């Protein structure tokens, strides 16, 4: 199997985990100065970019841009669920899971083709 099919989704999944930590991790330390939270978040986001840029470069060889963006959005959502659950103890409820399922169903349509 061509690594360009497998590697981009793996890199995108990792990049979105970093991004969700950058977006929400600072909420664990609300007393930290805003400038420090921003600087730390940027530092974490650098790792996200180090994974996302190669994922998109490689992925563009085998996926459409719409498929790459859809993967990114689904992994962003899954990364959010992991971060919210692991870092904040917020498990998704049934209505949230149903909403996420609808988003994933929409993503499946993008991969189905025209």
Coordinates of C-alpha atoms in Angstrom, one line a residue:
X1 CA 0.0 0.0 0.0
X2 CA 1.2 3.5 -0.8
X3 CA 2.3 5.3 2.4
X4 CA 0.7 8.4 1.0
X5 CA -2.7 6.8 1.8
X6 CA -2.0 6.0 5.4
X7 CA 0.5 8.6 6.6
X8 CA -1.6 11.7 6.0
X9 CA -4.5 10.6 8.2
X10 CA -2.1 9.5 10.9
X11 CA -0.3 12.8 10.8
X12 CA -3.6 14.8 10.7
X13 CA -4.8 12.9 13.7
X14 CA -1.7 13.7 15.7
X15 CA -1.7 17.3 14.5
X16 CA -5.3 17.8 15.7
X17 CA -4.5 16.3 19.1
X18 CA -1.8 18.9 19.5
X19 CA -4.1 21.7 18.3
X20 CA -6.8 20.8 20.7
X21 CA -4.4 20.8 23.6
X22 CA -3.1 24.2 22.4
X23 CA -6.7 25.5 22.1
X24 CA -8.0 24.2 25.4
X25 CA -5.1 23.1 27.6
X26 CA -4.6 26.7 29.0
X27 CA -8.0 26.4 30.6
X28 CA -6.4 24.1 33.2
X29 CA -4.5 27.1 34.5
X30 CA -6.9 30.1 34.4
X31 CA -4.7 32.2 36.7
X32 CA -1.8 32.1 34.2
X33 CA -1.3 35.4 32.4
X34 CA -3.0 35.6 29.0
X35 CA 0.2 36.4 27.2
X36 CA 1.8 33.3 28.7
X37 CA -1.2 31.1 27.7
X38 CA -0.9 32.5 24.2
X39 CA 2.9 31.9 24.0
X40 CA 2.5 28.3 25.3
X41 CA -0.4 27.6 23.0
X42 CA 1.7 28.9 20.0
X43 CA 4.6 26.6 21.1
X44 CA 2.2 23.6 21.1
X45 CA 0.7 24.7 17.8
X46 CA 4.1 24.6 16.2
X47 CA 4.1 20.8 16.6
X48 CA 0.6 20.8 15.0
X49 CA 2.0 22.6 12.0
X50 CA 5.0 20.3 11.8
X51 CA 2.5 17.4 11.4
X52 CA -0.2 19.1 9.4
X53 CA 1.9 20.6 6.6
X54 CA 3.6 17.3 5.6
X55 CA 0.3 15.5 5.9
X56 CA -1.4 17.9 3.5
X57 CA 1.6 17.8 1.1
X58 CA 1.7 14.0 1.0
X59 CA -2.1 13.7 1.1
X60 CA -2.6 16.0 -1.9
X61 CA -1.0 13.3 -4.0
X62 CA -3.8 10.8 -3.3
X63 CA -6.7 12.7 -1.7
X64 CA -8.7 15.7 -2.9
X65 CA -8.5 18.9 -1.0
X66 CA -12.1 18.4 0.2
X67 CA -11.1 14.9 1.5
X68 CA -8.1 16.3 3.3
X69 CA -10.1 19.1 4.9
X70 CA -12.8 16.6 5.9
X71 CA -10.3 14.3 7.5
X72 CA -8.9 17.3 9.4
X73 CA -12.3 18.3 10.7
X74 CA -13.2 14.8 11.8
X75 CA -9.8 14.4 13.5
X76 CA -10.3 17.8 15.1
X77 CA -13.6 16.7 16.5
X78 CA -12.2 13.4 17.8
X79 CA -9.2 15.2 19.3
X80 CA -11.6 17.5 21.0
X81 CA -13.5 14.6 22.6
X82 CA -10.2 13.1 23.8
X83 CA -8.9 16.3 25.3
X84 CA -12.2 17.2 26.9
X85 CA -12.5 13.8 28.4
X86 CA -8.9 13.1 29.5
X87 CA -7.9 16.7 30.6
X88 CA -11.3 17.9 31.9
X89 CA -13.3 14.8 32.6
X90 CA -16.1 15.9 30.3
X91 CA -17.5 12.8 28.6
X92 CA -19.8 13.5 25.6
X93 CA -23.5 13.0 26.2
X94 CA -25.9 11.2 24.0
X95 CA -27.0 14.3 22.1
X96 CA -23.4 15.3 21.5
X97 CA -22.5 11.9 20.3
X98 CA -25.5 12.0 17.9
X99 CA -24.4 15.3 16.6
X100 CA -20.9 14.0 16.1
X101 CA -22.3 11.0 14.3
X102 CA -24.1 13.3 11.9
X103 CA -20.9 15.2 11.2
X104 CA -19.1 11.9 10.5
X105 CA -21.9 10.8 8.3
X106 CA -21.5 14.1 6.3
X107 CA -17.8 13.3 6.1
X108 CA -18.5 9.9 4.6
X109 CA -20.4 11.6 1.8
X110 CA -17.3 13.6 0.9
X111 CA -15.4 10.4 0.5
X112 CA -18.1 8.7 -1.5
X113 CA -17.4 11.0 -4.5
X114 CA -19.5 13.1 -6.9

